[in-house]
């Protein structure tokens, strides 16, 4: 079955520092990959998604992610953290092969804290 | 610009009570979903629907029921509430399934349910 692993349930960075949130997937067929952000007491909002058009994907709020098939990874980065980036981030995968009926499988989430 | 709207936002239930979480979307999406989110566990799919009159179980369907009589509405019914159903519930929708060209799932703002 398809799965996604987010390394680190909590990540803390200083304002202005690089943000790196890790996501690895398990699939023999390159899946569609998504990053969602959840601000406190809100629903999930799409940051970016990989659909095979380009391996480096740019999203909203200055975030980007790179699909690396050889590493089965889709890590999320932002060059300079801002206080408003403090939130929980979820990586999700959709199996093109039809597993799970093509629905999204979510990682457990990484909570990002930004220190002033 | 409503998107996905779910009610109520907060609810406290006693063990054994029943209730319905309402969800409606105004984007004419075919697919609708109910997820539950528990701390540190990410999102788990409860039920989903691929169109009016068609529903199917997700990963954690026990204790819940759904119906889809219209394209817009996808209510989630909790029968005989149990403490294990204390969670945050998210309704979501997408035009097609995520495995089809990486369709984006749009989320409501969540319903916080406590069973005591």
JSON list of N, CA, C and O in Angstrom, two decimals, chain A residues 32 34 36 38 41-44 46 49 51 88 90 94-96 98 101-104 106-108, chain B residues 9 33 35 37 40-43 45 48 90 97-105 107-109 112:
[
{"chain": "A", "resi": 32, "resn": "UNK", "atom": "N", "xyz": [1.46, 11.27, -7.74]},
{"chain": "A", "resi": 32, "resn": "UNK", "atom": "CA", "xyz": [1.25, 12.70, -7.59]},
{"chain": "A", "resi": 32, "resn": "UNK", "atom": "C", "xyz": [1.51, 13.04, -6.12]},
{"chain": "A", "resi": 32, "resn": "UNK", "atom": "O", "xyz": [1.11, 12.31, -5.23]},
{"chain": "A", "resi": 34, "resn": "UNK", "atom": "N", "xyz": [1.71, 16.13, -2.98]},
{"chain": "A", "resi": 34, "resn": "UNK", "atom": "CA", "xyz": [1.13, 17.40, -2.55]},
{"chain": "A", "resi": 34, "resn": "UNK", "atom": "C", "xyz": [1.74, 17.83, -1.21]},
{"chain": "A", "resi": 34, "resn": "UNK", "atom": "O", "xyz": [2.07, 16.99, -0.38]},
{"chain": "A", "resi": 36, "resn": "UNK", "atom": "N", "xyz": [0.37, 20.37, 1.85]},
{"chain": "A", "resi": 36, "resn": "UNK", "atom": "CA", "xyz": [-0.69, 21.21, 2.38]},
{"chain": "A", "resi": 36, "resn": "UNK", "atom": "C", "xyz": [-0.19, 21.88, 3.65]},
{"chain": "A", "resi": 36, "resn": "UNK", "atom": "O", "xyz": [0.63, 21.33, 4.38]},
{"chain": "A", "resi": 38, "resn": "UNK", "atom": "N", "xyz": [-1.59, 23.85, 7.27]},
{"chain": "A", "resi": 38, "resn": "UNK", "atom": "CA", "xyz": [-2.73, 24.06, 8.16]},
{"chain": "A", "resi": 38, "resn": "UNK", "atom": "C", "xyz": [-2.35, 25.05, 9.24]},
{"chain": "A", "resi": 38, "resn": "UNK", "atom": "O", "xyz": [-1.50, 24.77, 10.08]},
{"chain": "A", "resi": 41, "resn": "UNK", "atom": "N", "xyz": [-6.40, 26.09, 13.97]},
{"chain": "A", "resi": 41, "resn": "UNK", "atom": "CA", "xyz": [-7.87, 26.10, 13.95]},
{"chain": "A", "resi": 41, "resn": "UNK", "atom": "C", "xyz": [-8.45, 26.37, 12.56]},
{"chain": "A", "resi": 41, "resn": "UNK", "atom": "O", "xyz": [-9.55, 26.93, 12.44]},
{"chain": "A", "resi": 42, "resn": "UNK", "atom": "N", "xyz": [-7.72, 25.99, 11.54]},
{"chain": "A", "resi": 42, "resn": "UNK", "atom": "CA", "xyz": [-8.21, 26.16, 10.17]},
{"chain": "A", "resi": 42, "resn": "UNK", "atom": "C", "xyz": [-8.12, 24.85, 9.41]},
{"chain": "A", "resi": 42, "resn": "UNK", "atom": "O", "xyz": [-7.53, 23.87, 9.87]},
{"chain": "A", "resi": 43, "resn": "UNK", "atom": "N", "xyz": [-8.70, 24.84, 8.23]},
{"chain": "A", "resi": 43, "resn": "UNK", "atom": "CA", "xyz": [-8.59, 23.69, 7.35]},
{"chain": "A", "resi": 43, "resn": "UNK", "atom": "C", "xyz": [-7.26, 23.67, 6.63]},
{"chain": "A", "resi": 43, "resn": "UNK", "atom": "O", "xyz": [-6.40, 24.52, 6.84]},
{"chain": "A", "resi": 44, "resn": "UNK", "atom": "N", "xyz": [-7.09, 22.68, 5.77]},
{"chain": "A", "resi": 44, "resn": "UNK", "atom": "CA", "xyz": [-5.85, 22.54, 5.02]},
{"chain": "A", "resi": 44, "resn": "UNK", "atom": "C", "xyz": [-5.92, 23.33, 3.73]},
{"chain": "A", "resi": 44, "resn": "UNK", "atom": "O", "xyz": [-6.95, 23.36, 3.05]},
{"chain": "A", "resi": 46, "resn": "UNK", "atom": "N", "xyz": [-3.78, 24.06, 0.03]},
{"chain": "A", "resi": 46, "resn": "UNK", "atom": "CA", "xyz": [-2.74, 23.54, -0.84]},
{"chain": "A", "resi": 46, "resn": "UNK", "atom": "C", "xyz": [-1.60, 24.53, -0.99]},
{"chain": "A", "resi": 46, "resn": "UNK", "atom": "O", "xyz": [-1.81, 25.70, -1.32]},
{"chain": "A", "resi": 49, "resn": "UNK", "atom": "N", "xyz": [1.90, 21.23, -5.67]},
{"chain": "A", "resi": 49, "resn": "UNK", "atom": "CA", "xyz": [1.72, 19.83, -6.03]},
{"chain": "A", "resi": 49, "resn": "UNK", "atom": "C", "xyz": [2.62, 19.45, -7.20]},
{"chain": "A", "resi": 49, "resn": "UNK", "atom": "O", "xyz": [2.95, 20.29, -8.05]},
{"chain": "A", "resi": 51, "resn": "UNK", "atom": "N", "xyz": [2.92, 17.04, -10.44]},
{"chain": "A", "resi": 51, "resn": "UNK", "atom": "CA", "xyz": [2.11, 16.21, -11.33]},
{"chain": "A", "resi": 51, "resn": "UNK", "atom": "C", "xyz": [2.93, 15.76, -12.54]},
{"chain": "A", "resi": 51, "resn": "UNK", "atom": "O", "xyz": [2.37, 15.45, -13.58]},
{"chain": "A", "resi": 88, "resn": "UNK", "atom": "N", "xyz": [1.28, 23.84, 10.66]},
{"chain": "A", "resi": 88, "resn": "UNK", "atom": "CA", "xyz": [1.56, 22.42, 10.47]},
{"chain": "A", "resi": 88, "resn": "UNK", "atom": "C", "xyz": [1.49, 22.11, 8.98]},
{"chain": "A", "resi": 88, "resn": "UNK", "atom": "O", "xyz": [0.60, 22.58, 8.28]},
{"chain": "A", "resi": 90, "resn": "UNK", "atom": "N", "xyz": [1.60, 19.21, 5.88]},
{"chain": "A", "resi": 90, "resn": "UNK", "atom": "CA", "xyz": [1.31, 17.82, 5.57]},
{"chain": "A", "resi": 90, "resn": "UNK", "atom": "C", "xyz": [1.73, 17.49, 4.15]},
{"chain": "A", "resi": 90, "resn": "UNK", "atom": "O", "xyz": [1.38, 18.21, 3.21]},
{"chain": "A", "resi": 94, "resn": "UNK", "atom": "N", "xyz": [-0.81, 10.59, -3.93]},
{"chain": "A", "resi": 94, "resn": "UNK", "atom": "CA", "xyz": [-1.91, 9.93, -4.61]},
{"chain": "A", "resi": 94, "resn": "UNK", "atom": "C", "xyz": [-1.34, 8.90, -5.55]},
{"chain": "A", "resi": 94, "resn": "UNK", "atom": "O", "xyz": [-0.43, 9.20, -6.32]},
{"chain": "A", "resi": 95, "resn": "UNK", "atom": "N", "xyz": [-1.88, 7.72, -5.47]},
{"chain": "A", "resi": 95, "resn": "UNK", "atom": "CA", "xyz": [-1.34, 6.59, -6.22]},
{"chain": "A", "resi": 95, "resn": "UNK", "atom": "C", "xyz": [-1.91, 6.57, -7.63]},
{"chain": "A", "resi": 95, "resn": "UNK", "atom": "O", "xyz": [-3.08, 6.32, -7.82]},
{"chain": "A", "resi": 96, "resn": "UNK", "atom": "N", "xyz": [-1.07, 6.82, -8.63]},
{"chain": "A", "resi": 96, "resn": "UNK", "atom": "CA", "xyz": [-1.56, 6.79, -10.01]},
{"chain": "A", "resi": 96, "resn": "UNK", "atom": "C", "xyz": [-1.98, 5.40, -10.43]},
{"chain": "A", "resi": 96, "resn": "UNK", "atom": "O", "xyz": [-2.75, 5.23, -11.37]},
{"chain": "A", "resi": 98, "resn": "UNK", "atom": "N", "xyz": [-3.88, 3.53, -8.97]},
{"chain": "A", "resi": 98, "resn": "UNK", "atom": "CA", "xyz": [-5.26, 3.24, -8.59]},
{"chain": "A", "resi": 98, "resn": "UNK", "atom": "C", "xyz": [-5.40, 2.70, -7.19]},
{"chain": "A", "resi": 98, "resn": "UNK", "atom": "O", "xyz": [-6.52, 2.48, -6.74]},
{"chain": "A", "resi": 101, "resn": "UNK", "atom": "N", "xyz": [-8.04, 3.75, -4.40]},
{"chain": "A", "resi": 101, "resn": "UNK", "atom": "CA", "xyz": [-9.00, 4.41, -5.27]},
{"chain": "A", "resi": 101, "resn": "UNK", "atom": "C", "xyz": [-8.48, 5.77, -5.74]},
{"chain": "A", "resi": 101, "resn": "UNK", "atom": "O", "xyz": [-9.28, 6.63, -6.11]},
{"chain": "A", "resi": 102, "resn": "UNK", "atom": "N", "xyz": [-7.17, 5.97, -5.68]},
{"chain": "A", "resi": 102, "resn": "UNK", "atom": "CA", "xyz": [-6.63, 7.22, -6.15]},
{"chain": "A", "resi": 102, "resn": "UNK", "atom": "C", "xyz": [-6.82, 8.36, -5.18]},
{"chain": "A", "resi": 102, "resn": "UNK", "atom": "O", "xyz": [-6.61, 9.52, -5.53]},
{"chain": "A", "resi": 103, "resn": "UNK", "atom": "N", "xyz": [-7.24, 8.06, -3.96]},
{"chain": "A", "resi": 103, "resn": "UNK", "atom": "CA", "xyz": [-7.39, 9.11, -2.95]},
{"chain": "A", "resi": 103, "resn": "UNK", "atom": "C", "xyz": [-6.05, 9.49, -2.36]},
{"chain": "A", "resi": 103, "resn": "UNK", "atom": "O", "xyz": [-5.04, 8.84, -2.59]},
{"chain": "A", "resi": 104, "resn": "UNK", "atom": "N", "xyz": [-6.06, 10.56, -1.58]},
{"chain": "A", "resi": 104, "resn": "UNK", "atom": "CA", "xyz": [-4.83, 11.03, -0.97]},
{"chain": "A", "resi": 104, "resn": "UNK", "atom": "C", "xyz": [-4.51, 10.25, 0.30]},
{"chain": "A", "resi": 104, "resn": "UNK", "atom": "O", "xyz": [-5.39, 9.98, 1.11]},
{"chain": "A", "resi": 106, "resn": "UNK", "atom": "N", "xyz": [-2.14, 10.80, 3.57]},
{"chain": "A", "resi": 106, "resn": "UNK", "atom": "CA", "xyz": [-1.43, 11.89, 4.22]},
{"chain": "A", "resi": 106, "resn": "UNK", "atom": "C", "xyz": [-0.35, 11.38, 5.15]},
{"chain": "A", "resi": 106, "resn": "UNK", "atom": "O", "xyz": [-0.49, 10.34, 5.79]},
{"chain": "A", "resi": 107, "resn": "UNK", "atom": "N", "xyz": [0.74, 12.15, 5.24]},
{"chain": "A", "resi": 107, "resn": "UNK", "atom": "CA", "xyz": [1.71, 11.93, 6.29]},
{"chain": "A", "resi": 107, "resn": "UNK", "atom": "C", "xyz": [1.17, 12.43, 7.62]},
{"chain": "A", "resi": 107, "resn": "UNK", "atom": "O", "xyz": [0.09, 13.01, 7.68]},
{"chain": "A", "resi": 108, "resn": "UNK", "atom": "N", "xyz": [1.96, 12.23, 8.69]},
{"chain": "A", "resi": 108, "resn": "UNK", "atom": "CA", "xyz": [1.47, 12.58, 10.02]},
{"chain": "A", "resi": 108, "resn": "UNK", "atom": "C", "xyz": [1.64, 14.05, 10.33]},
{"chain": "A", "resi": 108, "resn": "UNK", "atom": "O", "xyz": [1.17, 14.51, 11.38]},
{"chain": "B", "resi": 9, "resn": "UNK", "atom": "N", "xyz": [-19.16, 24.10, 13.89]},
{"chain": "B", "resi": 9, "resn": "UNK", "atom": "CA", "xyz": [-17.73, 24.27, 14.11]},
{"chain": "B", "resi": 9, "resn": "UNK", "atom": "C", "xyz": [-17.28, 23.53, 15.36]},
{"chain": "B", "resi": 9, "resn": "UNK", "atom": "O", "xyz": [-16.21, 22.93, 15.38]},
{"chain": "B", "resi": 33, "resn": "UNK", "atom": "N", "xyz": [-15.30, 14.13, 0.38]},
{"chain": "B", "resi": 33, "resn": "UNK", "atom": "CA", "xyz": [-14.59, 13.29, 1.34]},
{"chain": "B", "resi": 33, "resn": "UNK", "atom": "C", "xyz": [-14.90, 13.74, 2.77]},
{"chain": "B", "resi": 33, "resn": "UNK", "atom": "O", "xyz": [-15.16, 14.92, 3.02]},
{"chain": "B", "resi": 35, "resn": "UNK", "atom": "N", "xyz": [-12.69, 13.38, 6.34]},
{"chain": "B", "resi": 35, "resn": "UNK", "atom": "CA", "xyz": [-11.48, 12.96, 7.03]},
{"chain": "B", "resi": 35, "resn": "UNK", "atom": "C", "xyz": [-11.64, 13.25, 8.52]},
{"chain": "B", "resi": 35, "resn": "UNK", "atom": "O", "xyz": [-12.36, 14.17, 8.91]},
{"chain": "B", "resi": 37, "resn": "UNK", "atom": "N", "xyz": [-8.97, 14.02, 11.88]},
{"chain": "B", "resi": 37, "resn": "UNK", "atom": "CA", "xyz": [-7.60, 14.37, 12.20]},
{"chain": "B", "resi": 37, "resn": "UNK", "atom": "C", "xyz": [-7.40, 14.23, 13.69]},
{"chain": "B", "resi": 37, "resn": "UNK", "atom": "O", "xyz": [-8.07, 14.90, 14.48]},
{"chain": "B", "resi": 40, "resn": "UNK", "atom": "N", "xyz": [-0.95, 14.18, 15.87]},
{"chain": "B", "resi": 40, "resn": "UNK", "atom": "CA", "xyz": [0.20, 13.34, 15.52]},
{"chain": "B", "resi": 40, "resn": "UNK", "atom": "C", "xyz": [-0.10, 12.20, 14.57]},
{"chain": "B", "resi": 40, "resn": "UNK", "atom": "O", "xyz": [0.78, 11.37, 14.32]},
{"chain": "B", "resi": 41, "resn": "UNK", "atom": "N", "xyz": [-1.32, 12.15, 14.06]},
{"chain": "B", "resi": 41, "resn": "UNK", "atom": "CA", "xyz": [-1.71, 11.01, 13.21]},
{"chain": "B", "resi": 41, "resn": "UNK", "atom": "C", "xyz": [-2.03, 11.41, 11.78]},
{"chain": "B", "resi": 41, "resn": "UNK", "atom": "O", "xyz": [-2.38, 10.57, 10.96]},
{"chain": "B", "resi": 42, "resn": "UNK", "atom": "N", "xyz": [-1.96, 12.67, 11.47]},
{"chain": "B", "resi": 42, "resn": "UNK", "atom": "CA", "xyz": [-2.32, 13.11, 10.13]},
{"chain": "B", "resi": 42, "resn": "UNK", "atom": "C", "xyz": [-3.82, 13.00, 9.91]},
{"chain": "B", "resi": 42, "resn": "UNK", "atom": "O", "xyz": [-4.61, 13.02, 10.85]},
{"chain": "B", "resi": 43, "resn": "UNK", "atom": "N", "xyz": [-4.22, 12.86, 8.67]},
{"chain": "B", "resi": 43, "resn": "UNK", "atom": "CA", "xyz": [-5.63, 12.76, 8.32]},
{"chain": "B", "resi": 43, "resn": "UNK", "atom": "C", "xyz": [-5.95, 11.36, 7.84]},
{"chain": "B", "resi": 43, "resn": "UNK", "atom": "O", "xyz": [-5.21, 10.77, 7.05]},
{"chain": "B", "resi": 45, "resn": "UNK", "atom": "N", "xyz": [-8.99, 8.97, 6.07]},
{"chain": "B", "resi": 45, "resn": "UNK", "atom": "CA", "xyz": [-10.21, 9.04, 5.27]},
{"chain": "B", "resi": 45, "resn": "UNK", "atom": "C", "xyz": [-11.29, 8.17, 5.88]},
{"chain": "B", "resi": 45, "resn": "UNK", "atom": "O", "xyz": [-11.08, 6.97, 6.11]},
{"chain": "B", "resi": 48, "resn": "UNK", "atom": "N", "xyz": [-15.87, 8.49, 1.30]},
{"chain": "B", "resi": 48, "resn": "UNK", "atom": "CA", "xyz": [-15.80, 9.40, 0.18]},
{"chain": "B", "resi": 48, "resn": "UNK", "atom": "C", "xyz": [-16.94, 9.08, -0.78]},
{"chain": "B", "resi": 48, "resn": "UNK", "atom": "O", "xyz": [-17.60, 8.04, -0.68]},
{"chain": "B", "resi": 90, "resn": "UNK", "atom": "N", "xyz": [-12.89, 16.94, 8.94]},
{"chain": "B", "resi": 90, "resn": "UNK", "atom": "CA", "xyz": [-12.78, 17.81, 7.79]},
{"chain": "B", "resi": 90, "resn": "UNK", "atom": "C", "xyz": [-13.56, 17.22, 6.62]},
{"chain": "B", "resi": 90, "resn": "UNK", "atom": "O", "xyz": [-13.38, 16.06, 6.26]},
{"chain": "B", "resi": 97, "resn": "UNK", "atom": "N", "xyz": [-10.81, 12.57, -8.95]},
{"chain": "B", "resi": 97, "resn": "UNK", "atom": "CA", "xyz": [-9.96, 11.96, -7.93]},
{"chain": "B", "resi": 97, "resn": "UNK", "atom": "C", "xyz": [-8.53, 12.44, -8.10]},
{"chain": "B", "resi": 97, "resn": "UNK", "atom": "O", "xyz": [-8.09, 12.76, -9.20]},
{"chain": "B", "resi": 98, "resn": "UNK", "atom": "N", "xyz": [-7.78, 12.54, -6.98]},
{"chain": "B", "resi": 98, "resn": "UNK", "atom": "CA", "xyz": [-6.42, 13.09, -7.05]},
{"chain": "B", "resi": 98, "resn": "UNK", "atom": "C", "xyz": [-5.50, 12.35, -7.99]},
{"chain": "B", "resi": 98, "resn": "UNK", "atom": "O", "xyz": [-4.54, 12.92, -8.49]},
{"chain": "B", "resi": 99, "resn": "UNK", "atom": "N", "xyz": [-5.77, 11.07, -8.27]},
{"chain": "B", "resi": 99, "resn": "UNK", "atom": "CA", "xyz": [-4.89, 10.31, -9.16]},
{"chain": "B", "resi": 99, "resn": "UNK", "atom": "C", "xyz": [-5.10, 10.70, -10.61]},
{"chain": "B", "resi": 99, "resn": "UNK", "atom": "O", "xyz": [-4.35, 10.27, -11.47]},
{"chain": "B", "resi": 100, "resn": "UNK", "atom": "N", "xyz": [-6.12, 11.48, -10.89]},
{"chain": "B", "resi": 100, "resn": "UNK", "atom": "CA", "xyz": [-6.35, 11.95, -12.25]},
{"chain": "B", "resi": 100, "resn": "UNK", "atom": "C", "xyz": [-5.74, 13.33, -12.40]},
{"chain": "B", "resi": 100, "resn": "UNK", "atom": "O", "xyz": [-6.32, 14.32, -11.99]},
{"chain": "B", "resi": 101, "resn": "UNK", "atom": "N", "xyz": [-4.56, 13.39, -12.96]},
{"chain": "B", "resi": 101, "resn": "UNK", "atom": "CA", "xyz": [-3.88, 14.66, -13.20]},
{"chain": "B", "resi": 101, "resn": "UNK", "atom": "C", "xyz": [-3.63, 15.46, -11.93]},
{"chain": "B", "resi": 101, "resn": "UNK", "atom": "O", "xyz": [-3.52, 16.67, -11.98]},
{"chain": "B", "resi": 102, "resn": "UNK", "atom": "N", "xyz": [-3.59, 14.78, -10.79]},
{"chain": "B", "resi": 102, "resn": "UNK", "atom": "CA", "xyz": [-3.27, 15.48, -9.55]},
{"chain": "B", "resi": 102, "resn": "UNK", "atom": "C", "xyz": [-4.31, 16.50, -9.14]},
{"chain": "B", "resi": 102, "resn": "UNK", "atom": "O", "xyz": [-3.97, 17.61, -8.74]},
{"chain": "B", "resi": 103, "resn": "UNK", "atom": "N", "xyz": [-5.57, 16.15, -9.26]},
{"chain": "B", "resi": 103, "resn": "UNK", "atom": "CA", "xyz": [-6.63, 17.07, -8.87]},
{"chain": "B", "resi": 103, "resn": "UNK", "atom": "C", "xyz": [-6.49, 17.51, -7.43]},
{"chain": "B", "resi": 103, "resn": "UNK", "atom": "O", "xyz": [-6.25, 16.72, -6.54]},
{"chain": "B", "resi": 104, "resn": "UNK", "atom": "N", "xyz": [-6.67, 18.80, -7.21]},
{"chain": "B", "resi": 104, "resn": "UNK", "atom": "CA", "xyz": [-6.53, 19.37, -5.88]},
{"chain": "B", "resi": 104, "resn": "UNK", "atom": "C", "xyz": [-7.76, 19.08, -5.04]},
{"chain": "B", "resi": 104, "resn": "UNK", "atom": "O", "xyz": [-8.89, 19.18, -5.53]},
{"chain": "B", "resi": 105, "resn": "UNK", "atom": "N", "xyz": [-7.56, 18.73, -3.79]},
{"chain": "B", "resi": 105, "resn": "UNK", "atom": "CA", "xyz": [-8.65, 18.58, -2.83]},
{"chain": "B", "resi": 105, "resn": "UNK", "atom": "C", "xyz": [-8.76, 19.88, -2.04]},
{"chain": "B", "resi": 105, "resn": "UNK", "atom": "O", "xyz": [-7.76, 20.40, -1.54]},
{"chain": "B", "resi": 107, "resn": "UNK", "atom": "N", "xyz": [-10.45, 21.84, 1.23]},
{"chain": "B", "resi": 107, "resn": "UNK", "atom": "CA", "xyz": [-10.94, 21.48, 2.55]},
{"chain": "B", "resi": 107, "resn": "UNK", "atom": "C", "xyz": [-11.82, 22.55, 3.16]},
{"chain": "B", "resi": 107, "resn": "UNK", "atom": "O", "xyz": [-11.63, 23.75, 2.94]},
{"chain": "B", "resi": 108, "resn": "UNK", "atom": "N", "xyz": [-12.78, 22.09, 3.97]},
{"chain": "B", "resi": 108, "resn": "UNK", "atom": "CA", "xyz": [-13.52, 22.99, 4.83]},
{"chain": "B", "resi": 108, "resn": "UNK", "atom": "C", "xyz": [-12.67, 23.35, 6.04]},
{"chain": "B", "resi": 108, "resn": "UNK", "atom": "O", "xyz": [-11.54, 22.90, 6.19]},
{"chain": "B", "resi": 109, "resn": "UNK", "atom": "N", "xyz": [-13.24, 24.16, 6.93]},
{"chain": "B", "resi": 109, "resn": "UNK", "atom": "CA", "xyz": [-12.45, 24.68, 8.05]},
{"chain": "B", "resi": 109, "resn": "UNK", "atom": "C", "xyz": [-12.45, 23.77, 9.28]},
{"chain": "B", "resi": 109, "resn": "UNK", "atom": "O", "xyz": [-11.80, 24.07, 10.26]},
{"chain": "B", "resi": 112, "resn": "UNK", "atom": "N", "xyz": [-14.86, 20.58, 15.32]},
{"chain": "B", "resi": 112, "resn": "UNK", "atom": "CA", "xyz": [-14.24, 20.00, 16.51]},
{"chain": "B", "resi": 112, "resn": "UNK", "atom": "C", "xyz": [-15.31, 19.28, 17.32]},
{"chain": "B", "resi": 112, "resn": "UNK", "atom": "O", "xyz": [-16.25, 19.91, 17.80]}
]
